[in-house]
GROMACS .gro file of C-alpha atoms in nm:
model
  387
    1UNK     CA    1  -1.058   2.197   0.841
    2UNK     CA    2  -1.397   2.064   0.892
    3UNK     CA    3  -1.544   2.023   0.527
    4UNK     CA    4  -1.167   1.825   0.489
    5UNK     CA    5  -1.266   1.593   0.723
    6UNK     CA    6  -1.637   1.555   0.637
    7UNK     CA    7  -1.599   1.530   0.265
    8UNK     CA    8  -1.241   1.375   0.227
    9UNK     CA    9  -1.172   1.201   0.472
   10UNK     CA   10  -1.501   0.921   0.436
   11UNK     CA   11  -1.387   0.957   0.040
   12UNK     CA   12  -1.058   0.822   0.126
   13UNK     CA   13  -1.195   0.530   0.369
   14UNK     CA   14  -1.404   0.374   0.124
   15UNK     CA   15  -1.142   0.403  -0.187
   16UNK     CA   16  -0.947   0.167   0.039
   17UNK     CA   17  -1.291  -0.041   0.110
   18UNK     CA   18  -1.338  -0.061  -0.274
   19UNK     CA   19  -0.980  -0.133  -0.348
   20UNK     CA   20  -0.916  -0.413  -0.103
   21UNK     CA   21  -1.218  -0.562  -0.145
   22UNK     CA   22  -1.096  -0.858  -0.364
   23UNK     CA   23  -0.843  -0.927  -0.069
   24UNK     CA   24  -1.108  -0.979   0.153
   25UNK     CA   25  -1.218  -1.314   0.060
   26UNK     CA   26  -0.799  -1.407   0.102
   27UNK     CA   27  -0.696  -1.450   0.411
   28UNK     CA   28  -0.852  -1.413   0.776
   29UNK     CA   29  -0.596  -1.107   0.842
   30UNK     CA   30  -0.695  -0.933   0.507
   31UNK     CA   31  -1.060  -0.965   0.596
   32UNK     CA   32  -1.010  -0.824   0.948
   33UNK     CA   33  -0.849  -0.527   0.786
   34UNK     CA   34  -1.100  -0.458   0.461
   35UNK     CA   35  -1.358  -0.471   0.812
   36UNK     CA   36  -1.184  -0.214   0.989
   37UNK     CA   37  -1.201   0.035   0.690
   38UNK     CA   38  -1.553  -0.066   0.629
   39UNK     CA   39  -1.633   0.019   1.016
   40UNK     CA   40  -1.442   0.363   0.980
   41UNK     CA   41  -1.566   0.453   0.646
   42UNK     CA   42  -1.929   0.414   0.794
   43UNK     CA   43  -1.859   0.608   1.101
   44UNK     CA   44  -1.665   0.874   0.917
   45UNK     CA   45  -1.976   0.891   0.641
   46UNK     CA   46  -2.168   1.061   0.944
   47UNK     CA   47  -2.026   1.358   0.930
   48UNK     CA   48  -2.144   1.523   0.654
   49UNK     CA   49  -2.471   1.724   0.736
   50UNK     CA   50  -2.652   1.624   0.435
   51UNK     CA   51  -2.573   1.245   0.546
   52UNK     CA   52  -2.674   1.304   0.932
   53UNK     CA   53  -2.964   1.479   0.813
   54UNK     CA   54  -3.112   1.180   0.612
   55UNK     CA   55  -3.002   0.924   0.884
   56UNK     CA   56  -3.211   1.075   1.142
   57UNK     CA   57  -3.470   1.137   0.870
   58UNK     CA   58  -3.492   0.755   0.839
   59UNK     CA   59  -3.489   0.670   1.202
   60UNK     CA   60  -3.660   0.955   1.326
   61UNK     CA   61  -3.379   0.979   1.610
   62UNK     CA   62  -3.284   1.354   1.609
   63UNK     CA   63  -2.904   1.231   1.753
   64UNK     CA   64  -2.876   0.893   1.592
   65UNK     CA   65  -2.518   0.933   1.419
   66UNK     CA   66  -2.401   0.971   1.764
   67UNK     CA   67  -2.458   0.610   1.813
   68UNK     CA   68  -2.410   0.536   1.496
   69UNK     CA   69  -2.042   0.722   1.494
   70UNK     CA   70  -1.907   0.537   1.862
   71UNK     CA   71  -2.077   0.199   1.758
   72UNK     CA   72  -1.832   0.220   1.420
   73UNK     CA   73  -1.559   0.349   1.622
   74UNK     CA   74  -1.553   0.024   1.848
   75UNK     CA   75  -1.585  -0.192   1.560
   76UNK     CA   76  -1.301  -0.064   1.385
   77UNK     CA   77  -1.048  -0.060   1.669
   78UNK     CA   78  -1.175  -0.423   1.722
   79UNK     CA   79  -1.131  -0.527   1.365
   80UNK     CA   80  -0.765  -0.363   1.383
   81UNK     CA   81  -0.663  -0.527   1.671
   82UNK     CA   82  -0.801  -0.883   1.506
   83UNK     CA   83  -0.593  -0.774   1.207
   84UNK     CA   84  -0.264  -0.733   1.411
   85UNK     CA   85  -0.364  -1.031   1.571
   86UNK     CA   86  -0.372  -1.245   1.287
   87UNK     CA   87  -0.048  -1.085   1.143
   88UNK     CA   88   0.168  -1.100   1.504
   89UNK     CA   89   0.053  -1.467   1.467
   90UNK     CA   90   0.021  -1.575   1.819
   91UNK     CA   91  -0.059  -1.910   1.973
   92UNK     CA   92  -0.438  -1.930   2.107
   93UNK     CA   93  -0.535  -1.708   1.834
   94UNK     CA   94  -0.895  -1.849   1.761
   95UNK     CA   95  -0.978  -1.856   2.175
   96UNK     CA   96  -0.855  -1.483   2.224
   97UNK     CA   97  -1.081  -1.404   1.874
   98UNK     CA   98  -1.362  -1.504   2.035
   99UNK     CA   99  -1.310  -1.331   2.351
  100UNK     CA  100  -1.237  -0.974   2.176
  101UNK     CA  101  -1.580  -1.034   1.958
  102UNK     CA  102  -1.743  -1.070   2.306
  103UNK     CA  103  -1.611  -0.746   2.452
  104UNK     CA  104  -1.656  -0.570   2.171
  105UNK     CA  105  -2.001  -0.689   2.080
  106UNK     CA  106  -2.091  -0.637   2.484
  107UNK     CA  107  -1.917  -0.261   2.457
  108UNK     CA  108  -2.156  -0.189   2.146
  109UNK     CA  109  -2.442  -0.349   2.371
  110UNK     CA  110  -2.401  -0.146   2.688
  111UNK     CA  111  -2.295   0.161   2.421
  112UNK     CA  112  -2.658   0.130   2.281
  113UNK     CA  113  -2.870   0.057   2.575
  114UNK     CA  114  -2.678   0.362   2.754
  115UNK     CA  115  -2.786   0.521   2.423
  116UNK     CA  116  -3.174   0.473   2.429
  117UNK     CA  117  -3.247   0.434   2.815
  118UNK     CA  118  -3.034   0.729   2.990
  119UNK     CA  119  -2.883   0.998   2.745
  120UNK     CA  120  -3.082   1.305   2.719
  121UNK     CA  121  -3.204   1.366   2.346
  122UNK     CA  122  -3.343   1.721   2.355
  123UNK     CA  123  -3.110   1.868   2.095
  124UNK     CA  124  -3.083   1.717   1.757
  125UNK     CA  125  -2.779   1.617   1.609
  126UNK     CA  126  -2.470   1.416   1.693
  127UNK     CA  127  -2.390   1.702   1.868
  128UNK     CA  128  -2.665   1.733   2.102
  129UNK     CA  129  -2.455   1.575   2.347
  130UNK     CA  130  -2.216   1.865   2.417
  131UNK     CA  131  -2.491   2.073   2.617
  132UNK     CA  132  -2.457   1.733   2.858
  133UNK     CA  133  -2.162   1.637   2.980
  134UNK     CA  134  -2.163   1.685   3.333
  135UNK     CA  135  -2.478   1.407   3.308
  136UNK     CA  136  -2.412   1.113   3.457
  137UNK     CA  137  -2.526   0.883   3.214
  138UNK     CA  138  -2.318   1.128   2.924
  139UNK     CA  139  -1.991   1.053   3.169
  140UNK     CA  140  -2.052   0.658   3.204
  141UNK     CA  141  -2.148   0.657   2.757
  142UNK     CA  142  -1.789   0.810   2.719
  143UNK     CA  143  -1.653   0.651   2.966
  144UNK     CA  144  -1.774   0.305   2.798
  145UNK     CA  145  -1.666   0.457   2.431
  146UNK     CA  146  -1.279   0.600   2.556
  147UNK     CA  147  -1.230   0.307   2.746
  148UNK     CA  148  -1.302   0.055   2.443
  149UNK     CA  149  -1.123   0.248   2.177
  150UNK     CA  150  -0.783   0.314   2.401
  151UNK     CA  151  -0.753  -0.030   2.523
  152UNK     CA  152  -0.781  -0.180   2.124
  153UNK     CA  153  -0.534   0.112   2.064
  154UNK     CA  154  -0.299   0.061   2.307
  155UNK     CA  155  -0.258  -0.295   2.244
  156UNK     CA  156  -0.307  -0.263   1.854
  157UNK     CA  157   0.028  -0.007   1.869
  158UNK     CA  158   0.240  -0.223   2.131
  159UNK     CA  159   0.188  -0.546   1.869
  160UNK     CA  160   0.244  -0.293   1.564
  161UNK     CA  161   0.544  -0.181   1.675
  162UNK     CA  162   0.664  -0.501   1.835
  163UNK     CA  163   0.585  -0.664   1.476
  164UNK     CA  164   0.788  -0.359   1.287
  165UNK     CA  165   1.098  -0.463   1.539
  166UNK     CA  166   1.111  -0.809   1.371
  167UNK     CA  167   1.101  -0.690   0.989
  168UNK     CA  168   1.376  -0.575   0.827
  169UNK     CA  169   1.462  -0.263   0.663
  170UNK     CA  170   1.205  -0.150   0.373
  171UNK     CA  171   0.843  -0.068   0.266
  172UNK     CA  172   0.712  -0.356   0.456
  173UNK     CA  173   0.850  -0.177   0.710
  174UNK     CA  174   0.738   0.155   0.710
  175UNK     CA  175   0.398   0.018   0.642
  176UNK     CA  176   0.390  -0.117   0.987
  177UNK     CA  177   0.536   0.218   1.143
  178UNK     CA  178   0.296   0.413   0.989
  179UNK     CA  179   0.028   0.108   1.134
  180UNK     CA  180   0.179   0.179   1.463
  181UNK     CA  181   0.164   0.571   1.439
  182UNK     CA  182  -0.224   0.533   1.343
  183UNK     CA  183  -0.299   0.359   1.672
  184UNK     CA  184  -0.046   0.552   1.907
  185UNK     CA  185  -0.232   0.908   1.745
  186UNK     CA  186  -0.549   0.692   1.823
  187UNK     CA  187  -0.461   0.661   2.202
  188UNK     CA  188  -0.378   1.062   2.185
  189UNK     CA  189  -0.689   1.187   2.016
  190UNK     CA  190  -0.847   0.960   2.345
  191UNK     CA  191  -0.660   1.120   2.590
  192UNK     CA  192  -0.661   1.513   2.429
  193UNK     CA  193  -1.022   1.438   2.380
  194UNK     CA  194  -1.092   1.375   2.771
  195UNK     CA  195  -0.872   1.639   2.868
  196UNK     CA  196  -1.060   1.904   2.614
  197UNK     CA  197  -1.432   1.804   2.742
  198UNK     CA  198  -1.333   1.832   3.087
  199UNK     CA  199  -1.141   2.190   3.076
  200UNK     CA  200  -1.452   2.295   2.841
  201UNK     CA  201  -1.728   2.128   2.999
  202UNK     CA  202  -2.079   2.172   2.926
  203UNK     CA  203  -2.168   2.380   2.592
  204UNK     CA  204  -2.368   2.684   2.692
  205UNK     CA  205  -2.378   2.875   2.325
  206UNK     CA  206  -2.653   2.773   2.058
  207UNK     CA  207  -2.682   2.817   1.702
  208UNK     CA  208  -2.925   2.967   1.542
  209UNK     CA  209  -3.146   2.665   1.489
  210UNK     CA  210  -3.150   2.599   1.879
  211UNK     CA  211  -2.865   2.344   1.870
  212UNK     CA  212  -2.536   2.323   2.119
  213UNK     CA  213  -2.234   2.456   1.930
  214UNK     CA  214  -1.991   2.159   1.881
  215UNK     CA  215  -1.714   2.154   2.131
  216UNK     CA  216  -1.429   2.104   1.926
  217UNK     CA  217  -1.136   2.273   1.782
  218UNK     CA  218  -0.827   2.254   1.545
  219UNK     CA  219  -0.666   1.944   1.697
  220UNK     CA  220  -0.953   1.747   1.790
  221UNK     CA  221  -1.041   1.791   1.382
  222UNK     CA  222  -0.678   1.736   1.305
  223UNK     CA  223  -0.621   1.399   1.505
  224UNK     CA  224  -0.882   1.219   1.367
  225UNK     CA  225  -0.746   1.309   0.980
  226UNK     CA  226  -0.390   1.191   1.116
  227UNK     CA  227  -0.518   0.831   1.214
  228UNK     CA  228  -0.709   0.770   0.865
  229UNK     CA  229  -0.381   0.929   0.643
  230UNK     CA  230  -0.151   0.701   0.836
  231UNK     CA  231  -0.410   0.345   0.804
  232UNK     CA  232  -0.438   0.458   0.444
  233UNK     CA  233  -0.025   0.514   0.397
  234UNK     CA  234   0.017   0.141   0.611
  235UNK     CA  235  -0.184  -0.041   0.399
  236UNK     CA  236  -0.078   0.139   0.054
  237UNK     CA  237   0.283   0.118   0.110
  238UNK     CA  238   0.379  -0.248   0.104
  239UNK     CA  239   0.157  -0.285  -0.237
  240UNK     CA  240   0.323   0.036  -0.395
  241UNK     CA  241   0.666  -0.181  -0.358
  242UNK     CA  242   0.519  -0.406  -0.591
  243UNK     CA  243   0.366  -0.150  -0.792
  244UNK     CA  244   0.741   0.021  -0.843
  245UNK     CA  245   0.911  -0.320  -0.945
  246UNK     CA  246   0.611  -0.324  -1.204
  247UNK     CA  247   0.706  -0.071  -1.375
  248UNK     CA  248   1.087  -0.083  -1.323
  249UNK     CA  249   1.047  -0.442  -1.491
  250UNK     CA  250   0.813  -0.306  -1.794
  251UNK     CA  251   1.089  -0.014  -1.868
  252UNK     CA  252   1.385  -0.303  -1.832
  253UNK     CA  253   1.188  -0.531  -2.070
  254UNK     CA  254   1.156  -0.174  -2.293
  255UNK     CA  255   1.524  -0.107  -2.301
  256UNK     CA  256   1.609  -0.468  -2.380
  257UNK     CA  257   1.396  -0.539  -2.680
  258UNK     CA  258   1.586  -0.398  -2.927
  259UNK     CA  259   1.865  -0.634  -2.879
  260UNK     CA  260   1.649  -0.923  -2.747
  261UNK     CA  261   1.471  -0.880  -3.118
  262UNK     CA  262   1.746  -0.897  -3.320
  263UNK     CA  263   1.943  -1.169  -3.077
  264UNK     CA  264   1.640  -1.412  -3.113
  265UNK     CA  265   1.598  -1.357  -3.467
  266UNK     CA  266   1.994  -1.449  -3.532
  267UNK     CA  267   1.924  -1.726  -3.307
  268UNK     CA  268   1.588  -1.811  -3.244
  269UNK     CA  269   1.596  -2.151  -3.064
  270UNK     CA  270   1.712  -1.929  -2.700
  271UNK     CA  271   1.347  -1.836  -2.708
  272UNK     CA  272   1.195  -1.881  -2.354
  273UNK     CA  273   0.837  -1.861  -2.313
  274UNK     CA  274   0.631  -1.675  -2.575
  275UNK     CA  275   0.773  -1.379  -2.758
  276UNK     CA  276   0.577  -1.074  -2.777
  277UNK     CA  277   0.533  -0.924  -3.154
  278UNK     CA  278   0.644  -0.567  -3.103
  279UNK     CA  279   0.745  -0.355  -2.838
  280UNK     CA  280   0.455  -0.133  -2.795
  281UNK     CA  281   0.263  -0.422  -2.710
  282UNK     CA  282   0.440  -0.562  -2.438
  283UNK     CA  283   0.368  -0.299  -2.251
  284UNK     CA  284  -0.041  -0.427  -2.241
  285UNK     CA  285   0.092  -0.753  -2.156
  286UNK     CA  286  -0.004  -0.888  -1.771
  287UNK     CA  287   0.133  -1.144  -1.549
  288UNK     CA  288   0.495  -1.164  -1.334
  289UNK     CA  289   0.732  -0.930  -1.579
  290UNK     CA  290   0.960  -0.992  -1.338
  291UNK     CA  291   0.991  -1.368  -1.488
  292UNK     CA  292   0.964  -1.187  -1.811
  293UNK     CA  293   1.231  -0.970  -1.745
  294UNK     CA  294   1.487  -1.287  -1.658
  295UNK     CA  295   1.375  -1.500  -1.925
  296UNK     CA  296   1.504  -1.192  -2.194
  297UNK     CA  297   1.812  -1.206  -2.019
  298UNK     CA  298   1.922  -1.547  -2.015
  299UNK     CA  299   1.751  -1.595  -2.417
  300UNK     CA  300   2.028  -1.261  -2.462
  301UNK     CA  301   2.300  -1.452  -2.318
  302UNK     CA  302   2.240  -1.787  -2.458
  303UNK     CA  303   2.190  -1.619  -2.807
  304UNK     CA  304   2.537  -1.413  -2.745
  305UNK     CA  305   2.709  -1.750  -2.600
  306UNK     CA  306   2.613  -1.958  -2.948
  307UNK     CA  307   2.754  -1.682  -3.163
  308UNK     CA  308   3.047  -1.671  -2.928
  309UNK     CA  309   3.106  -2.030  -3.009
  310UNK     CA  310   3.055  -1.933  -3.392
  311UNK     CA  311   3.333  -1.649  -3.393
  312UNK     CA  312   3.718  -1.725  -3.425
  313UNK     CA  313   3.950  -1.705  -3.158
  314UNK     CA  314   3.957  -1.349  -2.953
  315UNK     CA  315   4.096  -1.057  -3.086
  316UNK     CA  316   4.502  -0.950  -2.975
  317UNK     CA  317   4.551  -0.666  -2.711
  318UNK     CA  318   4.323  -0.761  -2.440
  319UNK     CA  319   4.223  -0.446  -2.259
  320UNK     CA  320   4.146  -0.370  -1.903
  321UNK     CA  321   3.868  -0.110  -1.957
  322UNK     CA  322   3.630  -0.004  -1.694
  323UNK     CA  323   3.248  -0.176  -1.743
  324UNK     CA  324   3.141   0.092  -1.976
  325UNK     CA  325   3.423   0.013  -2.198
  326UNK     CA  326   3.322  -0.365  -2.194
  327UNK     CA  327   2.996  -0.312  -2.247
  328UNK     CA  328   2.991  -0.108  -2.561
  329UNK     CA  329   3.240  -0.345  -2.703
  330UNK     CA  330   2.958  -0.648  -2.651
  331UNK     CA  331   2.705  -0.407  -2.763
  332UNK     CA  332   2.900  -0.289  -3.061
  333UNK     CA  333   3.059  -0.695  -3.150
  334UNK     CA  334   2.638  -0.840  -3.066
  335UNK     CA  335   2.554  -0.596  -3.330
  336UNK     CA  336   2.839  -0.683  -3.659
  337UNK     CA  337   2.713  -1.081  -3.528
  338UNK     CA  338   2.378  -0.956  -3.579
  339UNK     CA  339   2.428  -0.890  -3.927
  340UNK     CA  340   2.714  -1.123  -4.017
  341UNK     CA  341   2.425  -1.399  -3.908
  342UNK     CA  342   2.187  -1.234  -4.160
  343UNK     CA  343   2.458  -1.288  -4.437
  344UNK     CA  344   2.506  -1.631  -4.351
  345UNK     CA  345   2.894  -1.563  -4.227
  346UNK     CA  346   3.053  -1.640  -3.904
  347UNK     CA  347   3.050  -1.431  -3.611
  348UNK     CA  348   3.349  -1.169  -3.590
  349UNK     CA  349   3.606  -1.229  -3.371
  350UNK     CA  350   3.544  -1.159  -3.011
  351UNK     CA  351   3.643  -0.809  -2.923
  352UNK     CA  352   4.003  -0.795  -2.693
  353UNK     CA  353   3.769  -0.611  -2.414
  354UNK     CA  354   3.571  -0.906  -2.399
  355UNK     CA  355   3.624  -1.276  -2.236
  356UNK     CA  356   3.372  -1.569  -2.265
  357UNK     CA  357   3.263  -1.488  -1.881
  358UNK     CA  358   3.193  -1.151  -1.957
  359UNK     CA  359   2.841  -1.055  -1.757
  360UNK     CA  360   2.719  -1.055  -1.405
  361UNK     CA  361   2.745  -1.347  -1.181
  362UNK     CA  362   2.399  -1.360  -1.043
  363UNK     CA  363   2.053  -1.264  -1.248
  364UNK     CA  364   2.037  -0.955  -1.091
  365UNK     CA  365   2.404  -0.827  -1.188
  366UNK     CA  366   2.339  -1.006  -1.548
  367UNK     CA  367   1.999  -0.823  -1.608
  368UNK     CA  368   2.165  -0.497  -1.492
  369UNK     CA  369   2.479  -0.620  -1.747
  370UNK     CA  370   2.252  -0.614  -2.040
  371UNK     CA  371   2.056  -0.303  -1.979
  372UNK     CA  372   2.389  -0.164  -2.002
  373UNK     CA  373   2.470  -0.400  -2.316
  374UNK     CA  374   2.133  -0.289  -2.431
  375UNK     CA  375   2.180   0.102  -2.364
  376UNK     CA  376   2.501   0.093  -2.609
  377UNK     CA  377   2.324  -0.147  -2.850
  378UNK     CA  378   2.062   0.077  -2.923
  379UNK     CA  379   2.359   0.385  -2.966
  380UNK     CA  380   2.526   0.165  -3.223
  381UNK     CA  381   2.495   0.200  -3.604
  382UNK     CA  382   2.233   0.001  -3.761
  383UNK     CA  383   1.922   0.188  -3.549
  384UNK     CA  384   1.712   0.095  -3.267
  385UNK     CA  385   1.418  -0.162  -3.356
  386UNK     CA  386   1.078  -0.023  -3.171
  387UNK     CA  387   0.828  -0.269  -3.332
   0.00000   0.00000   0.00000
């Protein structure tokens, strides 16, 4: 478990530094939450011996990450709780700011000074401290740390969770649960933590290099890991919804090409926007294909409503089929007006299992219409255009 949480888990915090990074120059909750992962990659990045090793190299402070570890700690439970802050959108925001930079900039302070002036530092490493903690000045350090990091956690998860009550249903959602579970496994690995150091007390066994053996075990590894996989599932999930309708626009624009193609070319003046040259390529193109996706539909529409106008009267026998029925008779009379418009003749007559309203009454229903339409286009003789 430990080389997981060494090696992964820091690699995980600062893909999410590097990723939101643009956002941080957006908005003031954005840059409160790019800080927190910047504050908990750093403090995770100290647990890697080879890291630890060259910090206290550097600052010739055999225990340094310690400090280094708790002072990150602090920060990031500050920067979350100025994130949910800024999100819950509360009145007196900017006063309240102030006052949590304060505390936390005093905890990190008192953190320090306890740091240089009254822990023992006769074993190297950020674990030196475990052969300590019945000193006092151990006890009042922790004290200081715990007491920081579950009061920024306690709040942090009562305003996640009070902000997940007000949204409805959906990603957005479960972003903010998993938000909320981060900070309420925060407040546990706080609590188990406490509870673990005082049943084990003082660490009596050494290495073979002369240092304490960590106190620690399975869940105080696993806790940690929990908290960073649920930040990193909040703050991925929201974007992935837009990541999804990405790609379930670019495989709707896909599907309706064929007959978009050969609609515009019939009747080219329903172009909206600029027309891509071939199929392939659209899917390099950037920008809202969302927009894209409803312009094809209504230039589909328009183009099947003007050679609608151009076709006789509707066929005898009107028929009461289900959907599919309708829509492979559109599909199959879009095609023959396809090609009687190539030969310069009118549009055939307009199929019995058709009427002039024929589609979805909003642009959702219409696009999902014409995929349909599309679908049974594509199935009908004359072949499928893919360029």
């Amino acid at each position: 478990m430990r080389p997981l949480f060494e090696w992964l888990m820091p690699l995980l915090a600062w893909s999410v530094v590097i990723w939101r990074g643009p956002s941080a120059f957006s908005t003031r909750a954005n840059r409160a939450l790019w800080a927190t992962f910047v504050a908990g990659a750093i403090g995770l990045s100290t647990r890697p011996p080879r890291i630890a090793h060259f910090l206290e190299s550097v600052t010739g402070i055999g225990d340094v990450t310690m400090l280094v570890k708790h002072l990150a700690g602090v920060a990031a439970a500050s920067f979350l709780l100025d994130y949910v802050h800024a999100i819950h959108k509360r009145p007196g925001q900017e006063r309240a700011a102030r006052r949590r930079l304060l505390f936390t900039g005093s905890a990190m302070v008192v953190l320090t000074g306890l740091f240089v002036f009254v822990l023992p530092h006769d074993y190297a490493g950020a674990y030196g401290i475990d052969a300590h903690y019945g000193h006092p000045g151990v006890q009042l350090y922790l004290g200081v740390f715990y007491a920081v990091y579950a009061a920024a956690s306690v709040q942090a998860t009562v305003l996640f969770w009070s902000n997940r009550r007000r949204l409805a249903p959906g990603l957005l959602r479960v972003g903010v649960t998993c938000l909320a579970a981060a900070t309420a496994n925060g407040v546990l690995y706080t609590l188990y933590r406490i509870y673990f150091i005082l049943r084990e007390g003082d660490s009596t066994v050494l290495d073979a290099d002369g240092n304490p053996v960590p106190l620690t075990d399975f869940v105080c590894e696993l806790l940690p890991a929990v908290t960073v996989v649920l930040l990193v599932l909040g703050v991925s999930i929201p974007p992935t919804r837009a990541l999804v309708q990405y790609f379930r626009d670019q495989y709707a624009l896909w599907r309706l090409h064929p007959l978009w193609a050969d609609l515009v070319t019939a009747v080219p003046h329903v172009v909206l926007g600029t027309p891509a040259t071939s199929r392939v390529r659209e899917l390099f193109a950037f920008g809202d294909r969302s927009l894209d996706v409803a312009h094809r539909a209504f230039a589909i529409r328009d183009a099947a409503l003007v050679l609608r106008d151009d076709s006789p009267a509707e066929g005898e026998g009107v028929r009461e089929g289900v959907a599919e029925v309708s829509a492979r008779a559109e599909a199959e009379w879009l095609r023959a007006s396809v090609r009687h418009r190539a030969q310069d003749l009118p549009a055939p007559a307009l199929p019995g299992a058709l009427d002039r309203t024929t589609g979805g009454r909003t642009p959702r229903e219409e696009i999902a219409w014409l995929l349909k339409v599309a679908a049974f286009y594509a199935q009908a003789p004359g072949g499928t255009r893919t360029s």
